[in-house]
Amino acid sequence: MQTMAAKSQMTNLETIKGAIAAKIDAASFTSWIAPLSFDVVDGMLVLGAQNQFSADFINSVHFGAIASVAAEFGLNASVVVRSARQTVAPVANDNRAQAYAPAAPVACNTVAFDSFVCSDENLFVVSACKKLAAGLVSFSPLFIYGPAGAGKSLLLECIAGASNAKVVKMSGAQFVSEFTRSLKDHNVFAFKDFCRNCDTFILDDVQALSGKKASTEEFMQLIVDLRSAGKNVVLTANAMPGNLTGFDRHAQSLMASGLVADVVAPNAYVKSVMLMRAGVKSDVANTLAGRITNDGHMVAGVATKIKAYTELMGASVDMAVATRLLADTLQTVKTPVAMVKMMCEKLGVSYDAVCGAGRSRNLVLARQVMMTVLKEATQLSLSEIGNFVGGRDHATVLYAIKQIEKNVAGDLVLAAQIQQLIEECK
């Protein structure tokens, strides 16, 4: 009789779980509800969470759905912290394995801020990073954005290297992978504790979370929890929060709620210094700086190639050798199409979308910026400019330029971004 009663209760609990799963989205159920223990005690549906954080979160976000399902079965509902001695009915995902270690730990490299060659445009963001690393201020989150090769990842390494407090550092892709693995291994709460057990949490390339709803929800809650605990969150992305695609408005506003700062691509001075630090002769470095794209990764690759040539061939590299050696890397005459494609990469939009008929807010702004930059950086007519951004007519280009002129008057960030693009296209 007891066995039959136990089986009956298990069946009812599985039915209740199925009813709760039907009321909330699948990602939230998998992340938060499935790991709970389920039991019925004296007319009460008791859900046991692994820790207080989980219990508080479920009570604040999902308790309404849980209570309504419990009422359908004539029960009240309660979410409590499960004690170690509590005996509960087994469930498919009881989450009792609470040991977590990253599959591929990322060691925080000890890198000094002196390794980042700072231009005047980047003084603000570098100063903010130094203050945060020293524990003198709290920006939560500090959101750093800029194009590929601008030095965002290097700044994160500098923060980690200069901080005396505990730092947890991940890439966006690693966060998604580790969160998914913790769900599969039934130790999601241990993963949550791992991320929160730090003084500064760093996530590089937050755009990797785009479109991944469960991972994004988990990360947004992580930001809230760390900020409430007085800890720092540092994020990097290829675009400002409001221009990130695949994130809802709440996520965008949360990421923008701290300090947002841009880092610009290396200019000729920065590129020259980077090359000379790598051992390139000053005259060669100064000449090459004007012919290498404004991309720190590209500059590092050029320096590596020259250094390797010197070591392997036992000869120094003059400009003639450098020109032959770097024929596949050095810039030639910039065409309007190349300029548009470069701006697409830095503005976070695709070339096909720019030339297409899409009318999203971000896409329209990107087109207008490109038209304005081409007008200032080239001698093209308005009709010619329109041809390079999807065959727009003269009137459309003129309207776009006037709109940008209005916008930059009240948006210093946009004005600086456009000026940087103009300099790179000249």
GROMACS .gro file of C-alpha atoms in nm:
model
  426
    1MET     CA    1   0.000   0.000   0.000
    2GLN     CA    2   0.281   0.240   0.086
    3THR     CA    3   0.450   0.165  -0.244
    4MET     CA    4   0.129   0.237  -0.435
    5ALA     CA    5   0.079   0.559  -0.241
    6ALA     CA    6   0.437   0.666  -0.317
    7LYS     CA    7   0.387   0.596  -0.686
    8SER     CA    8   0.060   0.790  -0.685
    9GLN     CA    9   0.225   1.089  -0.518
   10MET     CA   10   0.515   1.077  -0.766
   11THR     CA   11   0.267   1.074  -1.054
   12ASN     CA   12   0.086   1.376  -0.909
   13LEU     CA   13   0.415   1.562  -0.862
   14GLU     CA   14   0.515   1.495  -1.223
   15THR     CA   15   0.173   1.621  -1.335
   16ILE     CA   16   0.219   1.936  -1.127
   17LYS     CA   17   0.566   1.991  -1.274
   18GLY     CA   18   0.423   1.952  -1.624
   19ALA     CA   19   0.153   2.208  -1.549
   20ILE     CA   20   0.412   2.458  -1.420
   21ALA     CA   21   0.628   2.397  -1.729
   22ALA     CA   22   0.330   2.487  -1.946
   23LYS     CA   23   0.291   2.825  -1.774
   24ILE     CA   24   0.648   2.959  -1.810
   25ASP     CA   25   0.900   2.959  -2.094
   26ALA     CA   26   1.115   2.651  -2.144
   27ALA     CA   27   1.448   2.823  -2.071
   28SER     CA   28   1.332   2.955  -1.733
   29PHE     CA   29   1.180   2.620  -1.639
   30THR     CA   30   1.501   2.434  -1.725
   31SER     CA   31   1.720   2.687  -1.543
   32TRP     CA   32   1.515   2.752  -1.230
   33ILE     CA   33   1.227   2.509  -1.175
   34ALA     CA   34   1.355   2.172  -1.294
   35PRO     CA   35   1.643   2.159  -1.040
   36LEU     CA   36   1.403   2.203  -0.744
   37SER     CA   37   1.284   1.920  -0.523
   38PHE     CA   38   0.904   1.871  -0.521
   39ASP     CA   39   0.702   1.739  -0.227
   40VAL     CA   40   0.350   1.765  -0.084
   41VAL     CA   41   0.329   1.808   0.294
   42ASP     CA   42  -0.001   1.869   0.478
   43GLY     CA   43  -0.177   2.019   0.177
   44MET     CA   44   0.126   2.230   0.084
   45LEU     CA   45   0.329   2.202  -0.238
   46VAL     CA   46   0.685   2.248  -0.110
   47LEU     CA   47   0.956   2.332  -0.361
   48GLY     CA   48   1.309   2.299  -0.224
   49ALA     CA   49   1.582   2.525  -0.364
   50GLN     CA   50   1.955   2.463  -0.324
   51ASN     CA   51   2.029   2.806  -0.171
   52GLN     CA   52   1.866   3.128  -0.055
   53PHE     CA   53   1.948   3.316  -0.375
   54SER     CA   54   1.754   3.066  -0.584
   55ALA     CA   55   1.460   3.064  -0.344
   56ASP     CA   56   1.442   3.445  -0.342
   57PHE     CA   57   1.463   3.468  -0.721
   58ILE     CA   58   1.192   3.205  -0.779
   59ASN     CA   59   0.964   3.366  -0.520
   60SER     CA   60   1.001   3.707  -0.688
   61VAL     CA   61   0.971   3.596  -1.052
   62HIS     CA   62   0.789   3.264  -1.082
   63PHE     CA   63   0.585   3.221  -0.763
   64GLY     CA   64   0.262   3.346  -0.925
   65ALA     CA   65   0.269   3.068  -1.185
   66ILE     CA   66   0.362   2.809  -0.921
   67ALA     CA   67   0.084   2.917  -0.684
   68SER     CA   68  -0.180   2.914  -0.957
   69VAL     CA   69  -0.090   2.556  -1.057
   70ALA     CA   70  -0.087   2.445  -0.691
   71ALA     CA   71  -0.436   2.593  -0.646
   72GLU     CA   72  -0.562   2.387  -0.939
   73PHE     CA   73  -0.466   2.077  -0.738
   74GLY     CA   74  -0.617   2.213  -0.415
   75LEU     CA   75  -0.278   2.298  -0.263
   76ASN     CA   76  -0.101   2.601  -0.127
   77ALA     CA   77   0.256   2.662  -0.241
   78SER     CA   78   0.586   2.741  -0.074
   79VAL     CA   79   0.944   2.780  -0.203
   80VAL     CA   80   1.202   2.712   0.067
   81VAL     CA   81   1.574   2.645   0.098
   82ARG     CA   82   1.632   2.271   0.097
   83SER     CA   83   1.825   2.155   0.401
   84ALA     CA   84   2.094   1.889   0.373
   85ARG     CA   85   1.893   1.651   0.592
   86GLN     CA   86   1.564   1.702   0.414
   87THR     CA   87   1.434   1.389   0.246
   88VAL     CA   88   1.246   1.463  -0.072
   89ALA     CA   89   1.101   1.266  -0.357
   90PRO     CA   90   1.352   1.216  -0.639
   91VAL     CA   91   1.303   1.420  -0.955
   92ALA     CA   92   1.453   1.401  -1.302
   93ASN     CA   93   1.700   1.682  -1.231
   94ASP     CA   94   1.759   1.706  -0.856
   95ASN     CA   95   2.075   1.916  -0.895
   96ARG     CA   96   2.244   1.752  -0.598
   97ALA     CA   97   2.588   1.758  -0.768
   98GLN     CA   98   2.697   2.107  -0.671
   99ALA     CA   99   3.068   2.101  -0.754
  100TYR     CA  100   3.162   2.323  -1.046
  101ALA     CA  101   3.488   2.400  -1.224
  102PRO     CA  102   3.521   2.566  -1.565
  103ALA     CA  103   3.582   2.320  -1.847
  104ALA     CA  104   3.858   2.546  -1.978
  105PRO     CA  105   3.972   2.787  -1.703
  106VAL     CA  106   4.083   3.125  -1.834
  107ALA     CA  107   4.378   3.254  -1.636
  108CYS     CA  108   4.386   3.630  -1.588
  109ASN     CA  109   4.712   3.738  -1.748
  110THR     CA  110   4.925   3.981  -1.551
  111VAL     CA  111   4.940   4.272  -1.795
  112ALA     CA  112   5.034   4.626  -1.692
  113PHE     CA  113   4.844   4.929  -1.819
  114ASP     CA  114   5.169   5.051  -1.976
  115SER     CA  115   5.125   4.780  -2.239
  116PHE     CA  116   4.822   4.969  -2.374
  117VAL     CA  117   4.943   5.251  -2.600
  118CYS     CA  118   4.699   5.529  -2.518
  119SER     CA  119   4.595   5.800  -2.760
  120ASP     CA  120   4.427   6.122  -2.647
  121GLU     CA  121   4.087   5.982  -2.749
  122ASN     CA  122   4.129   5.687  -2.513
  123LEU     CA  123   4.248   5.874  -2.203
  124PHE     CA  124   3.901   5.870  -2.047
  125VAL     CA  125   3.836   5.497  -2.080
  126VAL     CA  126   4.189   5.405  -1.967
  127SER     CA  127   4.158   5.632  -1.661
  128ALA     CA  128   3.825   5.468  -1.573
  129CYS     CA  129   3.982   5.121  -1.601
  130LYS     CA  130   4.276   5.220  -1.379
  131LYS     CA  131   4.048   5.365  -1.109
  132LEU     CA  132   3.826   5.059  -1.112
  133ALA     CA  133   4.122   4.819  -1.092
  134ALA     CA  134   4.261   5.014  -0.795
  135GLY     CA  135   3.926   4.987  -0.614
  136LEU     CA  136   3.885   5.364  -0.596
  137VAL     CA  137   3.551   5.376  -0.777
  138SER     CA  138   3.265   5.141  -0.857
  139PHE     CA  139   3.119   5.143  -1.207
  140SER     CA  140   2.870   4.863  -1.227
  141PRO     CA  141   2.872   4.781  -1.503
  142LEU     CA  142   3.162   4.950  -1.683
  143PHE     CA  143   3.069   4.896  -2.049
  144ILE     CA  144   3.353   4.938  -2.300
  145TYR     CA  145   3.271   4.928  -2.670
  146GLY     CA  146   3.465   4.978  -2.990
  147PRO     CA  147   3.564   4.813  -3.317
  148ALA     CA  148   3.768   4.495  -3.344
  149GLY     CA  149   4.135   4.561  -3.282
  150ALA     CA  150   4.081   4.873  -3.071
  151GLY     CA  151   4.225   4.711  -2.758
  152LYS     CA  152   3.915   4.616  -2.556
  153SER     CA  153   4.045   4.272  -2.458
  154LEU     CA  154   4.385   4.418  -2.368
  155LEU     CA  155   4.217   4.666  -2.133
  156LEU     CA  156   4.038   4.378  -1.961
  157GLU     CA  157   4.369   4.199  -1.912
  158CYS     CA  158   4.513   4.520  -1.769
  159ILE     CA  159   4.225   4.548  -1.520
  160ALA     CA  160   4.270   4.186  -1.413
  161GLY     CA  161   4.645   4.228  -1.383
  162ALA     CA  162   4.626   4.549  -1.179
  163SER     CA  163   4.350   4.435  -0.942
  164ASN     CA  164   4.440   4.301  -0.598
  165ALA     CA  165   4.086   4.166  -0.548
  166LYS     CA  166   3.940   3.842  -0.683
  167VAL     CA  167   3.859   3.858  -1.054
  168VAL     CA  168   3.651   3.615  -1.261
  169LYS     CA  169   3.704   3.668  -1.634
  170MET     CA  170   3.518   3.497  -1.919
  171SER     CA  171   3.442   3.553  -2.284
  172GLY     CA  172   3.080   3.578  -2.390
  173ALA     CA  173   3.106   3.249  -2.579
  174GLN     CA  174   3.256   3.079  -2.273
  175PHE     CA  175   2.975   3.206  -2.048
  176VAL     CA  176   2.714   3.058  -2.283
  177SER     CA  177   2.903   2.729  -2.304
  178GLU     CA  178   2.961   2.698  -1.928
  179PHE     CA  179   2.604   2.793  -1.838
  180THR     CA  180   2.469   2.536  -2.083
  181ARG     CA  181   2.708   2.272  -1.948
  182SER     CA  182   2.603   2.346  -1.589
  183LEU     CA  183   2.239   2.288  -1.685
  184LYS     CA  184   2.330   1.957  -1.847
  185ASP     CA  185   2.545   1.848  -1.550
  186HIS     CA  186   2.279   1.954  -1.295
  187ASN     CA  187   2.511   2.195  -1.113
  188VAL     CA  188   2.370   2.526  -1.230
  189PHE     CA  189   2.358   2.667  -0.876
  190ALA     CA  190   2.727   2.596  -0.828
  191PHE     CA  191   2.794   2.780  -1.156
  192LYS     CA  192   2.593   3.076  -1.027
  193ASP     CA  193   2.794   3.077  -0.703
  194PHE     CA  194   3.122   3.058  -0.898
  195CYS     CA  195   3.031   3.369  -1.100
  196ARG     CA  196   2.920   3.561  -0.790
  197ASN     CA  197   3.216   3.467  -0.570
  198CYS     CA  198   3.439   3.750  -0.690
  199ASP     CA  199   3.500   4.121  -0.648
  200THR     CA  200   3.511   4.197  -1.020
  201PHE     CA  201   3.339   3.998  -1.294
  202ILE     CA  202   3.468   4.056  -1.648
  203LEU     CA  203   3.291   3.946  -1.965
  204ASP     CA  204   3.459   4.001  -2.302
  205ASP     CA  205   3.245   4.022  -2.619
  206VAL     CA  206   2.900   4.037  -2.460
  207GLN     CA  207   2.748   4.029  -2.810
  208ALA     CA  208   2.813   3.652  -2.807
  209LEU     CA  209   2.502   3.625  -2.584
  210SER     CA  210   2.285   3.779  -2.857
  211GLY     CA  211   1.974   3.573  -2.924
  212LYS     CA  212   2.050   3.321  -2.648
  213LYS     CA  213   1.758   3.392  -2.419
  214ALA     CA  214   1.837   3.166  -2.123
  215SER     CA  215   2.202   3.272  -2.109
  216THR     CA  216   2.109   3.638  -2.139
  217GLU     CA  217   1.852   3.613  -1.859
  218GLU     CA  218   2.106   3.442  -1.635
  219PHE     CA  219   2.370   3.705  -1.711
  220MET     CA  220   2.133   3.997  -1.652
  221GLN     CA  221   2.048   3.852  -1.310
  222LEU     CA  222   2.419   3.815  -1.242
  223ILE     CA  223   2.473   4.186  -1.313
  224VAL     CA  224   2.190   4.279  -1.075
  225ASP     CA  225   2.321   4.053  -0.797
  226LEU     CA  226   2.682   4.169  -0.826
  227ARG     CA  227   2.582   4.533  -0.835
  228SER     CA  228   2.358   4.489  -0.531
  229ALA     CA  229   2.654   4.335  -0.348
  230GLY     CA  230   2.873   4.636  -0.429
  231LYS     CA  231   3.090   4.444  -0.676
  232ASN     CA  232   3.210   4.546  -1.019
  233VAL     CA  233   3.106   4.418  -1.360
  234VAL     CA  234   3.313   4.503  -1.668
  235LEU     CA  235   3.177   4.430  -2.016
  236THR     CA  236   3.307   4.478  -2.368
  237ALA     CA  237   3.119   4.472  -2.698
  238ASN     CA  238   3.156   4.585  -3.057
  239ALA     CA  239   2.874   4.838  -3.022
  240MET     CA  240   2.716   5.057  -2.756
  241PRO     CA  241   2.437   4.891  -2.551
  242GLY     CA  242   2.153   5.053  -2.743
  243ASN     CA  243   2.293   4.930  -3.075
  244LEU     CA  244   2.341   4.566  -2.973
  245THR     CA  245   2.107   4.339  -3.166
  246GLY     CA  246   1.945   4.032  -3.013
  247PHE     CA  247   1.893   4.194  -2.670
  248ASP     CA  248   1.563   4.332  -2.543
  249ARG     CA  249   1.527   4.685  -2.418
  250HIS     CA  250   1.558   4.580  -2.053
  251ALA     CA  251   1.893   4.412  -2.114
  252GLN     CA  252   2.022   4.709  -2.314
  253SER     CA  253   1.924   4.956  -2.042
  254LEU     CA  254   2.077   4.741  -1.768
  255MET     CA  255   2.410   4.723  -1.951
  256ALA     CA  256   2.401   5.101  -2.000
  257SER     CA  257   2.311   5.176  -1.638
  258GLY     CA  258   2.671   5.213  -1.521
  259LEU     CA  259   2.950   5.387  -1.711
  260VAL     CA  260   2.959   5.350  -2.089
  261ALA     CA  261   3.287   5.442  -2.258
  262ASP     CA  262   3.417   5.388  -2.608
  263VAL     CA  263   3.768   5.291  -2.711
  264VAL     CA  264   3.876   5.411  -3.055
  265ALA     CA  265   4.090   5.223  -3.303
  266PRO     CA  266   4.465   5.292  -3.297
  267ASN     CA  267   4.573   5.601  -3.491
  268ALA     CA  268   4.903   5.646  -3.675
  269TYR     CA  269   5.090   5.743  -3.356
  270VAL     CA  270   4.966   5.440  -3.164
  271LYS     CA  271   5.046   5.203  -3.451
  272SER     CA  272   5.396   5.347  -3.483
  273VAL     CA  273   5.465   5.305  -3.109
  274MET     CA  274   5.330   4.947  -3.115
  275LEU     CA  275   5.566   4.859  -3.401
  276MET     CA  276   5.869   5.022  -3.239
  277ARG     CA  277   5.799   4.840  -2.910
  278ALA     CA  278   5.810   4.518  -3.109
  279GLY     CA  279   6.157   4.605  -3.240
  280VAL     CA  280   6.072   4.763  -3.576
  281LYS     CA  281   6.304   5.049  -3.674
  282SER     CA  282   6.152   5.392  -3.614
  283ASP     CA  283   6.166   5.507  -3.979
  284VAL     CA  284   6.006   5.183  -4.099
  285ALA     CA  285   5.746   5.193  -3.820
  286ASN     CA  286   5.645   5.552  -3.899
  287THR     CA  287   5.602   5.472  -4.268
  288LEU     CA  288   5.415   5.147  -4.210
  289ALA     CA  289   5.181   5.310  -3.960
  290GLY     CA  290   5.017   5.508  -4.237
  291ARG     CA  291   4.966   5.201  -4.454
  292ILE     CA  292   4.828   4.952  -4.200
  293THR     CA  293   4.458   4.947  -4.119
  294ASN     CA  294   4.356   5.088  -3.781
  295ASP     CA  295   4.338   4.746  -3.621
  296GLY     CA  296   4.556   4.647  -3.325
  297HIS     CA  297   4.541   4.280  -3.424
  298MET     CA  298   4.673   4.365  -3.769
  299VAL     CA  299   4.953   4.578  -3.624
  300ALA     CA  300   5.055   4.294  -3.391
  301GLY     CA  301   5.056   4.056  -3.686
  302VAL     CA  302   5.281   4.288  -3.887
  303ALA     CA  303   5.522   4.322  -3.594
  304THR     CA  304   5.534   3.943  -3.552
  305LYS     CA  305   5.605   3.892  -3.922
  306ILE     CA  306   5.889   4.146  -3.924
  307LYS     CA  307   6.040   4.000  -3.607
  308ALA     CA  308   6.020   3.647  -3.748
  309TYR     CA  309   6.189   3.761  -4.072
  310THR     CA  310   6.472   3.925  -3.877
  311GLU     CA  311   6.532   3.612  -3.667
  312LEU     CA  312   6.504   3.362  -3.953
  313MET     CA  313   6.693   3.554  -4.220
  314GLY     CA  314   6.946   3.725  -3.994
  315ALA     CA  315   6.890   4.059  -4.168
  316SER     CA  316   6.729   4.384  -4.068
  317VAL     CA  317   6.409   4.502  -4.238
  318ASP     CA  318   6.420   4.827  -4.432
  319MET     CA  319   6.122   4.981  -4.606
  320ALA     CA  320   6.190   4.803  -4.935
  321VAL     CA  321   6.195   4.463  -4.762
  322ALA     CA  322   5.889   4.555  -4.554
  323THR     CA  323   5.693   4.654  -4.865
  324ARG     CA  324   5.768   4.319  -5.031
  325LEU     CA  325   5.716   4.122  -4.709
  326LEU     CA  326   5.385   4.287  -4.628
  327ALA     CA  327   5.240   4.317  -4.979
  328ASP     CA  328   4.932   4.123  -4.867
  329THR     CA  329   4.876   4.349  -4.567
  330LEU     CA  330   4.958   4.709  -4.656
  331GLN     CA  331   4.673   4.927  -4.771
  332THR     CA  332   4.646   5.047  -5.126
  333VAL     CA  333   4.409   5.318  -5.250
  334LYS     CA  334   4.084   5.309  -5.053
  335THR     CA  335   3.780   5.257  -5.272
  336PRO     CA  336   3.431   5.375  -5.169
  337VAL     CA  337   3.313   5.012  -5.152
  338ALA     CA  338   3.603   4.925  -4.919
  339MET     CA  339   3.516   5.227  -4.704
  340VAL     CA  340   3.152   5.121  -4.678
  341LYS     CA  341   3.248   4.762  -4.587
  342MET     CA  342   3.492   4.889  -4.323
  343MET     CA  343   3.220   5.109  -4.172
  344CYS     CA  344   2.976   4.815  -4.176
  345GLU     CA  345   3.215   4.616  -3.958
  346LYS     CA  346   3.267   4.900  -3.713
  347LEU     CA  347   2.898   4.990  -3.690
  348GLY     CA  348   2.792   4.629  -3.641
  349VAL     CA  349   2.576   4.590  -3.954
  350SER     CA  350   2.615   4.372  -4.261
  351TYR     CA  351   2.701   4.510  -4.603
  352ASP     CA  352   2.406   4.328  -4.760
  353ALA     CA  353   2.169   4.482  -4.504
  354VAL     CA  354   2.302   4.833  -4.571
  355CYS     CA  355   2.250   4.788  -4.944
  356GLY     CA  356   1.910   4.626  -4.891
  357ALA     CA  357   1.566   4.764  -4.812
  358GLY     CA  358   1.567   4.714  -4.433
  359ARG     CA  359   1.430   5.003  -4.227
  360SER     CA  360   1.522   4.916  -3.868
  361ARG     CA  361   1.633   5.209  -3.655
  362ASN     CA  362   1.994   5.091  -3.622
  363LEU     CA  363   2.025   5.014  -3.992
  364VAL     CA  364   1.886   5.352  -4.101
  365LEU     CA  365   2.124   5.534  -3.866
  366ALA     CA  366   2.420   5.332  -3.999
  367ARG     CA  367   2.331   5.424  -4.359
  368GLN     CA  368   2.300   5.791  -4.269
  369VAL     CA  369   2.636   5.785  -4.092
  370MET     CA  370   2.801   5.622  -4.393
  371MET     CA  371   2.658   5.878  -4.633
  372THR     CA  372   2.784   6.162  -4.414
  373VAL     CA  373   3.131   6.008  -4.384
  374LEU     CA  374   3.160   5.954  -4.760
  375LYS     CA  375   3.061   6.317  -4.821
  376GLU     CA  376   3.330   6.445  -4.584
  377ALA     CA  377   3.606   6.198  -4.674
  378THR     CA  378   3.569   6.184  -5.053
  379GLN     CA  379   3.494   6.403  -5.352
  380LEU     CA  380   3.195   6.192  -5.454
  381SER     CA  381   2.871   6.359  -5.558
  382LEU     CA  382   2.554   6.292  -5.360
  383SER     CA  383   2.423   6.065  -5.637
  384GLU     CA  384   2.749   5.868  -5.640
  385ILE     CA  385   2.736   5.830  -5.262
  386GLY     CA  386   2.383   5.694  -5.291
  387ASN     CA  387   2.498   5.432  -5.539
  388PHE     CA  388   2.749   5.291  -5.289
  389VAL     CA  389   2.488   5.242  -5.012
  390GLY     CA  390   2.230   5.047  -5.204
  391GLY     CA  391   2.132   5.275  -5.490
  392ARG     CA  392   1.977   5.558  -5.289
  393ASP     CA  393   1.886   5.873  -5.481
  394HIS     CA  394   2.021   6.227  -5.441
  395ALA     CA  395   1.731   6.342  -5.219
  396THR     CA  396   1.770   6.047  -4.981
  397VAL     CA  397   2.142   6.119  -4.933
  398LEU     CA  398   2.077   6.489  -4.874
  399TYR     CA  399   1.808   6.409  -4.616
  400ALA     CA  400   2.039   6.159  -4.441
  401ILE     CA  401   2.319   6.415  -4.411
  402LYS     CA  402   2.084   6.679  -4.268
  403GLN     CA  403   1.952   6.427  -4.013
  404ILE     CA  404   2.305   6.345  -3.897
  405GLU     CA  405   2.388   6.716  -3.867
  406LYS     CA  406   2.090   6.754  -3.632
  407ASN     CA  407   2.179   6.445  -3.429
  408VAL     CA  408   2.547   6.524  -3.372
  409ALA     CA  409   2.456   6.860  -3.222
  410GLY     CA  410   2.323   6.681  -2.914
  411ASP     CA  411   2.517   6.355  -2.926
  412LEU     CA  412   2.889   6.391  -2.858
  413VAL     CA  413   2.948   6.015  -2.881
  414LEU     CA  414   2.796   5.998  -3.230
  415ALA     CA  415   2.994   6.306  -3.336
  416ALA     CA  416   3.321   6.149  -3.217
  417GLN     CA  417   3.238   5.819  -3.388
  418ILE     CA  418   3.170   5.994  -3.720
  419GLN     CA  419   3.490   6.198  -3.695
  420GLN     CA  420   3.689   5.880  -3.634
  421LEU     CA  421   3.535   5.713  -3.939
  422ILE     CA  422   3.610   6.019  -4.154
  423GLU     CA  423   3.976   6.008  -4.050
  424GLU     CA  424   3.998   5.637  -4.130
  425CYS     CA  425   3.845   5.687  -4.475
  426LYS     CA  426   4.068   5.974  -4.583
   0.00000   0.00000   0.00000
